[in-house]
Coordinates of C-alpha atoms and ligand atoms in Angstrom, one line a residue:
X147 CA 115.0 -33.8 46.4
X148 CA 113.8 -30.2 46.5
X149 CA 116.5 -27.9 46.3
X150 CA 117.4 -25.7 49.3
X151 CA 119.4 -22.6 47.7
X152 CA 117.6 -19.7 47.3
X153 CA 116.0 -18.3 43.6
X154 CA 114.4 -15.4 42.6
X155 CA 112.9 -13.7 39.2
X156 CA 110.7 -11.6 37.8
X157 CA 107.6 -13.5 38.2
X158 CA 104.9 -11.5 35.8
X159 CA 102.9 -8.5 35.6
X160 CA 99.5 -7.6 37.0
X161 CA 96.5 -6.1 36.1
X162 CA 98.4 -4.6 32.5
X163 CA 101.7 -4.1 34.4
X164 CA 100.4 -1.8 37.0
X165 CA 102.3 -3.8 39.0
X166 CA 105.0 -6.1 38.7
X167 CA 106.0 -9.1 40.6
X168 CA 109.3 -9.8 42.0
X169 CA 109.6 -13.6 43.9
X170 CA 112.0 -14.9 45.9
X171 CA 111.8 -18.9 47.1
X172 CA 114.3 -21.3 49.6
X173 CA 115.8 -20.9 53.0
X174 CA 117.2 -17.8 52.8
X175 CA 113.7 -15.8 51.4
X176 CA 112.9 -14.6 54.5
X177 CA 115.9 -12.9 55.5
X178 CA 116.6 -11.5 51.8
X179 CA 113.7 -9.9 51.9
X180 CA 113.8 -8.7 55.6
X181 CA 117.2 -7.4 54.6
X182 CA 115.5 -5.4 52.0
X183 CA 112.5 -3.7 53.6
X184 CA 112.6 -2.2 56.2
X185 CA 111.5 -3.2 59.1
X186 CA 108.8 -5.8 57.2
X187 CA 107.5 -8.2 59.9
X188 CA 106.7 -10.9 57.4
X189 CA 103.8 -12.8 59.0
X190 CA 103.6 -16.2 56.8
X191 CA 100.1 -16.1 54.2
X192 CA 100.0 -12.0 54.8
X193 CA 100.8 -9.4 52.9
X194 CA 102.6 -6.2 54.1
X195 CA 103.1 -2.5 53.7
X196 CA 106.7 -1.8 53.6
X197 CA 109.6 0.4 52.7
X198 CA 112.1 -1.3 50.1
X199 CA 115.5 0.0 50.1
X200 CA 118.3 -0.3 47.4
X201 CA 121.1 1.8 46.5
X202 CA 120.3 5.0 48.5
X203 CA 116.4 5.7 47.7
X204 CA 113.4 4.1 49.4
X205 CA 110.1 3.3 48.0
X206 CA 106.7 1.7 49.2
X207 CA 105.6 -1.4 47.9
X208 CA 103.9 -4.7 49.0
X209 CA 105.4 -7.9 50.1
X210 CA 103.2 -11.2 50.2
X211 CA 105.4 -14.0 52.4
X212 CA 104.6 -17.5 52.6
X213 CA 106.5 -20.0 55.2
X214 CA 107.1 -23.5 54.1
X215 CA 105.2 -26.0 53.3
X216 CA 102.0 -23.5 52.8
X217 CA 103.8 -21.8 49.5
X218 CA 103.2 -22.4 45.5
X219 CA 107.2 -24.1 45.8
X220 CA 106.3 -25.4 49.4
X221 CA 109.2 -23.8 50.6
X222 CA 109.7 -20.1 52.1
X223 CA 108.8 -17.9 49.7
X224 CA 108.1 -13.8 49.1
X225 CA 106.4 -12.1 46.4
X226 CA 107.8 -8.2 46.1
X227 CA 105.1 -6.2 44.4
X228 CA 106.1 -3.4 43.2
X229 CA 105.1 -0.9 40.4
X230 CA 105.3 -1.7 37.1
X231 CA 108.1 -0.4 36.1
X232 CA 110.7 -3.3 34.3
X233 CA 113.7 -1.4 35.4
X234 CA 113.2 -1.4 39.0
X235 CA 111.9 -5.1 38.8
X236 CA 115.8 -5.6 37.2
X237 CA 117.1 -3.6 39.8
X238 CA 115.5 -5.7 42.6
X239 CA 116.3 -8.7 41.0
X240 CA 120.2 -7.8 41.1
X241 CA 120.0 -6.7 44.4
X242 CA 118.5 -9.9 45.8
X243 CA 121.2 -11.9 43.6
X244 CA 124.0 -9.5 45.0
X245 CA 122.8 -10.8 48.3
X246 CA 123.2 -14.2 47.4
X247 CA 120.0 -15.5 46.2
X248 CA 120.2 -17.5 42.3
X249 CA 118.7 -16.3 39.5
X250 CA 115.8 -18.7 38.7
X251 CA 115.9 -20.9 35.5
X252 CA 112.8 -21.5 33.4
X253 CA 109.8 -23.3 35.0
X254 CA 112.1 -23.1 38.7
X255 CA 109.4 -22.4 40.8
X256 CA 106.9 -24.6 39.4
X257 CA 109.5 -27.9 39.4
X258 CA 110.2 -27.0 43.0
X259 CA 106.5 -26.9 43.5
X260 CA 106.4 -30.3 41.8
X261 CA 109.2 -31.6 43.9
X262 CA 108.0 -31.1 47.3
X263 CA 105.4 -33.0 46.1
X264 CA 102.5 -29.6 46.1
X265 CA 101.6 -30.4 42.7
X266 CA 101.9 -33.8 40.2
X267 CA 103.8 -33.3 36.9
X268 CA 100.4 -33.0 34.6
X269 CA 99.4 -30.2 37.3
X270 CA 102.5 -28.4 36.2
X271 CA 102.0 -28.9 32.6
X272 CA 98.7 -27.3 33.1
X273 CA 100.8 -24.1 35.1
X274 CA 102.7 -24.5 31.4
X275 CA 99.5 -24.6 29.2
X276 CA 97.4 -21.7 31.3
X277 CA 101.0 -19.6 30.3
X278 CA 101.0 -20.5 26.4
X279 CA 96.8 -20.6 26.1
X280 CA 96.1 -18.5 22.7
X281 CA 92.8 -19.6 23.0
X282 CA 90.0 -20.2 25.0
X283 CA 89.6 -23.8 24.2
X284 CA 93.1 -24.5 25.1
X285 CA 92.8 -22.5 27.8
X286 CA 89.9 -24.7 29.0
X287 CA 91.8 -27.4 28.5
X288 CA 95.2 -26.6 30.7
X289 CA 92.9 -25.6 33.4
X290 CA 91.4 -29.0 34.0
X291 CA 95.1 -30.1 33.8
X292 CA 95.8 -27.9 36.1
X293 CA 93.0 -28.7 38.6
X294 CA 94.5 -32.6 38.5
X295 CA 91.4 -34.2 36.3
X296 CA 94.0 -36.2 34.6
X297 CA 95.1 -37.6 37.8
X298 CA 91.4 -38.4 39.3
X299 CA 91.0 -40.2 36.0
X300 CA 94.1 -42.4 36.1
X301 CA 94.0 -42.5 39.9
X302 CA 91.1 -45.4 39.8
X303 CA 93.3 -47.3 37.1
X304 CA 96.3 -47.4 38.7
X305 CA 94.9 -48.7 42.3
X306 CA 93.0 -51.5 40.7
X307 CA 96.3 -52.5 38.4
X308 CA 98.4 -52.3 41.5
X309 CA 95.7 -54.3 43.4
X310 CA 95.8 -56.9 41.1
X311 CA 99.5 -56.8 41.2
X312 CA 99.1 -57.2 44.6
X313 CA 97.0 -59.9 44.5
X314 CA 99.5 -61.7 41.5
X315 CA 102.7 -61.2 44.1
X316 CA 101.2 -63.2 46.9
X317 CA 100.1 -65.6 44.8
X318 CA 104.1 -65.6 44.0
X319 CA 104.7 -66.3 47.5
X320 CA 102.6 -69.0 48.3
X321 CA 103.1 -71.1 45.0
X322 CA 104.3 -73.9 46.5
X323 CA 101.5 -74.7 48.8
X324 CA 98.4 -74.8 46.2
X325 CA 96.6 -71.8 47.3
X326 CA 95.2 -69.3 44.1
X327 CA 94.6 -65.6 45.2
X328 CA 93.3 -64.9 41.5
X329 CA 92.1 -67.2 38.8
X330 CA 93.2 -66.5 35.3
X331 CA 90.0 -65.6 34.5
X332 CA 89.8 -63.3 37.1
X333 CA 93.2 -61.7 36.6
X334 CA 91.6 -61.1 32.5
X335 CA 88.4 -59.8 33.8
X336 CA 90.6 -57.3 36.3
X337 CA 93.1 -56.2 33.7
X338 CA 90.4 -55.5 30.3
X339 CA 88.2 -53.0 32.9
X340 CA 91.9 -51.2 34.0
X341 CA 92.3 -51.1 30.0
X342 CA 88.5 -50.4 29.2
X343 CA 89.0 -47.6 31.4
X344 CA 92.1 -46.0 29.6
X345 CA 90.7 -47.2 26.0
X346 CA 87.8 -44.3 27.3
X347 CA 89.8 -42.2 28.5
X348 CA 92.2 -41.5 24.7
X349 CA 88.6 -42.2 23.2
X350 CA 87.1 -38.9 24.7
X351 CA 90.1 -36.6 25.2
X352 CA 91.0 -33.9 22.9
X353 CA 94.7 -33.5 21.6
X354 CA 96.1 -30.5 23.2
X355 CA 98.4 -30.5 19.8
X356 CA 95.7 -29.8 18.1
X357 CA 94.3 -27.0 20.1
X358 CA 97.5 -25.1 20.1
X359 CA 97.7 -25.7 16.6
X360 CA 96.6 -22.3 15.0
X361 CA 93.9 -22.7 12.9
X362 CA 94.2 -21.5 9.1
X363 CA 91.5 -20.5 6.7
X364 CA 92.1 -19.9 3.3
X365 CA 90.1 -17.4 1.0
X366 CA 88.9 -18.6 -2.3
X367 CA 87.6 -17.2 -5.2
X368 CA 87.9 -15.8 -8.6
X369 CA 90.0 -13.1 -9.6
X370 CA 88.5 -9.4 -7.9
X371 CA 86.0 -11.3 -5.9
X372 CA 87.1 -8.9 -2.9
X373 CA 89.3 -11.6 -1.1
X374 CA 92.2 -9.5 -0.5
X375 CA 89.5 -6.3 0.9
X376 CA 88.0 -8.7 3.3
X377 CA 91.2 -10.3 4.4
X378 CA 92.4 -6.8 5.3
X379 CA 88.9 -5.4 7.1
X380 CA 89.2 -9.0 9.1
X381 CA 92.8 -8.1 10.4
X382 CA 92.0 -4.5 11.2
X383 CA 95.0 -3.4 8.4
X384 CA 95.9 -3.4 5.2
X385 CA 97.6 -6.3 5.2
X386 CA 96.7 -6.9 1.4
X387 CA 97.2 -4.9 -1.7
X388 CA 93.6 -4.2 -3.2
X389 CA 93.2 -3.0 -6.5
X390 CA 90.2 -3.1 -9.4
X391 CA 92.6 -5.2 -11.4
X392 CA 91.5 -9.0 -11.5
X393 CA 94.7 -10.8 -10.6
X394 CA 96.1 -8.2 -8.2
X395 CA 97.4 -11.0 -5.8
X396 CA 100.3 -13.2 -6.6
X397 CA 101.1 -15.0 -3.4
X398 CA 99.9 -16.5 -0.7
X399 CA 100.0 -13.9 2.4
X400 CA 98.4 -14.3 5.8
X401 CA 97.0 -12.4 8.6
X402 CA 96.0 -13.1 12.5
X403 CA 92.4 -12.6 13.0
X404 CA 91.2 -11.7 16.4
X405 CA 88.2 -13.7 17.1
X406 CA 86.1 -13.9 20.1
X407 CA 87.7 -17.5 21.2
X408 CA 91.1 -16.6 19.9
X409 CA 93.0 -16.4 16.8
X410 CA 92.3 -17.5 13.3
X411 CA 95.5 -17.4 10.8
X412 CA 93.5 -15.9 7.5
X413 CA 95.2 -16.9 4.3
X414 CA 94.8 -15.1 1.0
X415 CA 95.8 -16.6 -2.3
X416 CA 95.8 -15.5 -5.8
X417 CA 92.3 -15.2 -7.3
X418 CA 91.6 -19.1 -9.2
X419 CA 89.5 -19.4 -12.7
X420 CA 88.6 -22.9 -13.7
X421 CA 91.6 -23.3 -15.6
X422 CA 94.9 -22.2 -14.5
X423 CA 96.5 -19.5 -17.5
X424 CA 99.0 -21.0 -19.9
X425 CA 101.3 -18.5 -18.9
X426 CA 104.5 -19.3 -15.9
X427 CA 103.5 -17.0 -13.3
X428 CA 99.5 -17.7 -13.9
X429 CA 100.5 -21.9 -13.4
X430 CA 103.0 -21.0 -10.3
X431 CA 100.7 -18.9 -8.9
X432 CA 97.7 -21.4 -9.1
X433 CA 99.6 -23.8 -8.0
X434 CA 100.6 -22.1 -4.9
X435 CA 96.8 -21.4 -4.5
X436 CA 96.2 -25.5 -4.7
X437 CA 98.7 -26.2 -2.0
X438 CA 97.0 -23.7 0.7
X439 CA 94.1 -25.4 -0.4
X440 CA 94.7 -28.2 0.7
X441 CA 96.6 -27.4 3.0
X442 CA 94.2 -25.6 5.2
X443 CA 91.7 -26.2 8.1
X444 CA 89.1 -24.3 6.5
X445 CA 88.3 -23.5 2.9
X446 CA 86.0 -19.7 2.7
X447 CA 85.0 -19.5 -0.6
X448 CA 84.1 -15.8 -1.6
X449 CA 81.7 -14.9 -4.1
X450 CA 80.6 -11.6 -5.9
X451 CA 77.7 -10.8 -4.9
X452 CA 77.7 -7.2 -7.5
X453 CA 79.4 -9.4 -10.4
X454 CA 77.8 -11.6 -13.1
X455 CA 80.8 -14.0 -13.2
X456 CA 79.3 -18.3 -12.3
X457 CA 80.3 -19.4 -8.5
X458 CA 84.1 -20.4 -8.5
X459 CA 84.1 -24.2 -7.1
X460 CA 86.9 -24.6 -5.6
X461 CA 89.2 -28.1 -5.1
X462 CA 87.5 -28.9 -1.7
X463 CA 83.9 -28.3 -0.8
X464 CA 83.8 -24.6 0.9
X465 CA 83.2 -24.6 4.4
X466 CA 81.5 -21.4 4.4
X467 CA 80.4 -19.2 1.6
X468 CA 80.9 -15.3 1.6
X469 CA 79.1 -12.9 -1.0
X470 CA 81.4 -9.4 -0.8
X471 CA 80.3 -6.1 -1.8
X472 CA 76.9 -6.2 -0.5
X473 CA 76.6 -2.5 -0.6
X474 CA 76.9 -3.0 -4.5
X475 CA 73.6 -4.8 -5.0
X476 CA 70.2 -4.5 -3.3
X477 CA 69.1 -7.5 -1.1
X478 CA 70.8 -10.7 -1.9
X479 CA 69.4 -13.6 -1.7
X480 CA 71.5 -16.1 0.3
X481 CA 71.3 -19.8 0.6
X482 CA 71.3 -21.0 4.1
X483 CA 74.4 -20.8 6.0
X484 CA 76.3 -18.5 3.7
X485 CA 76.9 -14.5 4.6
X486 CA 76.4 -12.0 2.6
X487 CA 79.3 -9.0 3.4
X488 CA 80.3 -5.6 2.5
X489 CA 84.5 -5.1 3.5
X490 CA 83.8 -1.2 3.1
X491 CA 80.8 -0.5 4.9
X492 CA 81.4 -3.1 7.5
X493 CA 77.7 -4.8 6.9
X494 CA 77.6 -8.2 8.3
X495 CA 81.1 -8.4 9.5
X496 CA 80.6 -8.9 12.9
X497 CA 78.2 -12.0 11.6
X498 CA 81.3 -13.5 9.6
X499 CA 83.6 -13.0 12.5
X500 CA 80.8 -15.1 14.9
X501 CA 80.6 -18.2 11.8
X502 CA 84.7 -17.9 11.7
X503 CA 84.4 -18.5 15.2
X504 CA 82.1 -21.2 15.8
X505 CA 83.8 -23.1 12.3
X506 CA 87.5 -22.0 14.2
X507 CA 87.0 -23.1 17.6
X508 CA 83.6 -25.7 17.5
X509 CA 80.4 -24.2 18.6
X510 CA 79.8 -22.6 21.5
X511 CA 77.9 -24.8 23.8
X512 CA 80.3 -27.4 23.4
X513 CA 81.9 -28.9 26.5
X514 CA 85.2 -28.7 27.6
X515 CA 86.8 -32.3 27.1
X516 CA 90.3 -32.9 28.7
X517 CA 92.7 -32.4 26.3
X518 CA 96.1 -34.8 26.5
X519 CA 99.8 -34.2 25.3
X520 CA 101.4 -36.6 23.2
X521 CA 103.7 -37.6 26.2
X522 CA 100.4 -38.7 28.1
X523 CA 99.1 -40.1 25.2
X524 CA 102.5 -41.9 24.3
X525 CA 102.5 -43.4 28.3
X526 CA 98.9 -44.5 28.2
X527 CA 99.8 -46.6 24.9
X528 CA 102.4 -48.7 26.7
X529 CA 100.6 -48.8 29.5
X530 CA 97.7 -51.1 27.2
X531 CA 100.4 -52.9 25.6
X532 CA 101.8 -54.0 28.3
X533 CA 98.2 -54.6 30.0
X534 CA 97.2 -56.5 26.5
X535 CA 100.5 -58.7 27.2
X536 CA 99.4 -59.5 30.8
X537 CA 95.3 -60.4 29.3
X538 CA 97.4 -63.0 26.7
X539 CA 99.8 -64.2 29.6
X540 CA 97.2 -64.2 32.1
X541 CA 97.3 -68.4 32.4
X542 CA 100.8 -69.0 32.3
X543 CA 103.9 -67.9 34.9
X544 CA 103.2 -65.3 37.8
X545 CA 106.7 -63.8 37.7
X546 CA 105.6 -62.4 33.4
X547 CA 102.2 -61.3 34.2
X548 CA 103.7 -59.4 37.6
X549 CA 106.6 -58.1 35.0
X550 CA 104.0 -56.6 32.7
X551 CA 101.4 -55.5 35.0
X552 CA 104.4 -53.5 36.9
X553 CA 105.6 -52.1 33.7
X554 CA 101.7 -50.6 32.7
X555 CA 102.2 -49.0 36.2
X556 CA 105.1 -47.8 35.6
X557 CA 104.3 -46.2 32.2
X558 CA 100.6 -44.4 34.0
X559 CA 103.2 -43.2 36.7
X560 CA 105.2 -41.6 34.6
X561 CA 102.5 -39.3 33.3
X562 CA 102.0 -37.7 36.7
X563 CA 105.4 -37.8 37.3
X564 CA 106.0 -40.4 40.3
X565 CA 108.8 -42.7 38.8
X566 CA 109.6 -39.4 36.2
X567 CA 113.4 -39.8 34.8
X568 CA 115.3 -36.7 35.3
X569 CA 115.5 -35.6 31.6
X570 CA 111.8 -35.9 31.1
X571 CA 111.3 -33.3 34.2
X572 CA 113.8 -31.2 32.5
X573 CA 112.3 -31.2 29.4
X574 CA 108.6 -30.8 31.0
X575 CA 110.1 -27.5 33.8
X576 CA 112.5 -25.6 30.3
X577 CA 109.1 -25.3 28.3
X578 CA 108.4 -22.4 31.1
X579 CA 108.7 -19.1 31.6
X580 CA 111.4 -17.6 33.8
X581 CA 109.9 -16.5 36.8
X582 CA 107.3 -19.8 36.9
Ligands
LIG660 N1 82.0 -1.5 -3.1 C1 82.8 -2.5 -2.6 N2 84.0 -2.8 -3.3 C2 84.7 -3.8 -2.9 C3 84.4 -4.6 -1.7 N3 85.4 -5.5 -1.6 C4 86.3 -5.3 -2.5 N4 85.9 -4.3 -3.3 C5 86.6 -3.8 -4.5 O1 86.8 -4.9 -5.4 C6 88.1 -4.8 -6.1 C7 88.8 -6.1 -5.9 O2 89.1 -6.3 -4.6 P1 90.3 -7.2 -4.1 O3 90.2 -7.3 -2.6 O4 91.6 -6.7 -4.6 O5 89.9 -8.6 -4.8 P2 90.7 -9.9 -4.8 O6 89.7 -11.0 -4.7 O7 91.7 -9.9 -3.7 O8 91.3 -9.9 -6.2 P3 92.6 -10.7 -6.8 O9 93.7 -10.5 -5.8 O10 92.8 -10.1 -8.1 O11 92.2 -12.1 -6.8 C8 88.7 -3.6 -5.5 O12 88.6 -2.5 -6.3 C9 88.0 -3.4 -4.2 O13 88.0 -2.0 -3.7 C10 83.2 -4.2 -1.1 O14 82.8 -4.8 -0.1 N5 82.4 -3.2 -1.6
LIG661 MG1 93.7 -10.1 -3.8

């Protein structure tokens, strides 16, 4: 299955492109990279001190060679280190595809890796997740993927489906001569814990959808309230013209906010009164306000703390309040759970960015859960339907209930890949990176 031409790319960079990694993988690694440097020994699982040599000038670098099956693609593999520099990676790259060796498609490596059977398919959708992670809960999330805790969990499932499978089959067999391996009530009793077990398992995972899914926050509050200001000292520029003038901003604009646990997308919208203005642009522009409103994970709603003008309440209860221009007034007295904030002396910032945190990405202490793709999700549905099919058939024919309880294993294999059609892999391998 594995394919036995040779593939190389640029792999990544190290430690912030100090160094740069060339990799070469399949039969003819070895001797590509022999070909290369100089004299290289390349002693399988070590890595080497070595001259490489292309068109007339010779440099030091580090080769890291790996001898089938002991390498990430389980074939022979070699890993050129070299500085970072992206032009001599491109020049090594040429010279190793002048030599014969194919340049790499997306996710190469890591379907190789999959197809000499070194890793299951959710393993290399975790390789995919750890590459895309923008945060640290998604990050969490594609290691466990990547450690196989999907495939310990559906592991247990699938042996005792296939065991009563098993069990159902022989049964099969032997109809003729009155002998029951399983009575229908033990086939049920089998079948609901198999599907107990994967009702748990949707119950308590995460959606990794929703955890690449950049959070939004919208700001809210009247007119000058100091939305755009603290939009603009959250993103670390001036994303956001900021003027005296109530009613300064028009349309909705948005900014990425660094936050501890990743990013935040921070929307500002027009400031809102109680009543939109009978004017055009004062409805659009209220309107526009509504829909980001509604539209967003979290609502901060933004009070001045220096004016005299009654809280704004705003379409959907605020999940955090913010009083701006702290350094106008003396102390303020806050209710509980609400900041108070000054976007020009910086007072209290560091507090807000914490509570956009812990609203943005669930508190702290929280544990990681295992978080599942919709193609999992999708094959762990059909897998119950078809198990829910073999509880209600459970009395009747052998040959059905062996039909459906082979077709919920077939549905959890798919998931880590064992009876995978071709265009799923491909689909799963071209959401890589080149070079992975
Ligand atoms: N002293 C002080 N002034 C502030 C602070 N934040 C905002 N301001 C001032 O308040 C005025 C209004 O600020 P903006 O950020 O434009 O207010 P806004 O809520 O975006 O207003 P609209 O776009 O009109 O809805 C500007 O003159 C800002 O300089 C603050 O923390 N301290
Ligand atoms: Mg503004």
């Amino acid at each position: 299955m594995i394919p036995d031409d040779t593939i190389a790319a640029i792999s990544s960079a190290v430690g912030a492109a100090a160094r740069m990694i060339v990799r070469v993988s399949g039969e003819r690694a070895h001797e590509l990279a022999r070909s290369l440097c100089n004299g290289a020994k390349l002693a399988p699982g070590r890595a080497e001190r070595c001259e490489l040599r292309m068109r007339g000038f010779a440099l030091p670098i580090w080769v890291y060679s790996f001898a089938s099956p002991h390498s990430y693609t389980g074939q022979d593999l070699v890993e050129f280190h070299i500085p970072g520099n992206p032009l001599l990676a491109s020049m090594l790259l040429e010279e190793l595809l002048g030599r014969g060796a194919r340049s790499a498609e997306a996710g190469e490596f890591t379907a190789r890796a999959y197809f000499s059977g070194r890793i299951d398919l959710t393993e290399a959708e975790g390789v995919a997740a750890t590459i895309g992670a923008q945060s640290e809960a998604e990050l969490r999330a594609a290691r466990q993927l990547l450690a196989g805790e999907l495939s310990r969990r559906l592991r247990p499932v699938m042996d005792s489906v296939a065991q009563t499978l098993a069990l159902v089959e022989v049964g099969i067999d032997f109809s003729d001569e009155q002998v029951t391996f399983l009575s229908p009530a033990e086939i049920v009793e089998q079948v609901k814990q198999a599907d107990g077990l994967l009702a748990g398992l949707l119950e308590q995972s995460a959606r990794f959808e929703r955890l690449s899914h950049e959070p939004r926050a919208v700001l809210v509050g009247r007119p000058n309230a100091g939305k755009s200001t603290l939009l603009n000292a959250l993103a670390g520029r001036d994303r956001a013209v900021v003027s005296p003038a109530p009613g300064t901003t028009r349309d909705a604009l948005g900014a990425d906010v660094a936050l501890p646990r990743g990013l935040l997308r921070l929307v500002d919208v027009a400031g809102l009164e109680d009543e939109p203005s009978s004017n055009e642009i004062g409805r659009q522009m209220h309107e526009h306000a509504l829909r980001e409103i509604e539209s967003a994970d979290l609502v901060i709603l933004v009070h001045d703390a220096s004016g005299a003008a009654p809280r704004f309440m705003p379409p959907r209860a605020a999940d955090l309040v913010v009083f701006s221009k702290a350094d106008l007034v003396g102390a303020i007295p806050v209710e509980a759970g609400a900041v108070a904030v000054s976007a020009v002396t910086g007072e209290n910032l560091a507090a807000l960015r914490h509570r956009l945190d812990e609203l943005a990405f669930g508190s702290a202490a929280a544990c990681s859960t295992l978080a599942l793709n919709s193609r999992h999700v999708r094959a762990i549905e059909e897998a119950r339907l078809a198990l829910s099919r073999a509880i209600d058939g459970a009395a009747g024919a052998g040959e059905l209930l062996a039909v459906e309880l082979r077709e919920a294993l077939d549905a959890l294999g798919r998931v880590l890949g064992s009876v995978s059609p071709d265009d799923l892999l491909g689909r799963i391998f071209a959401a890589f990176c080149i070079g992975k």
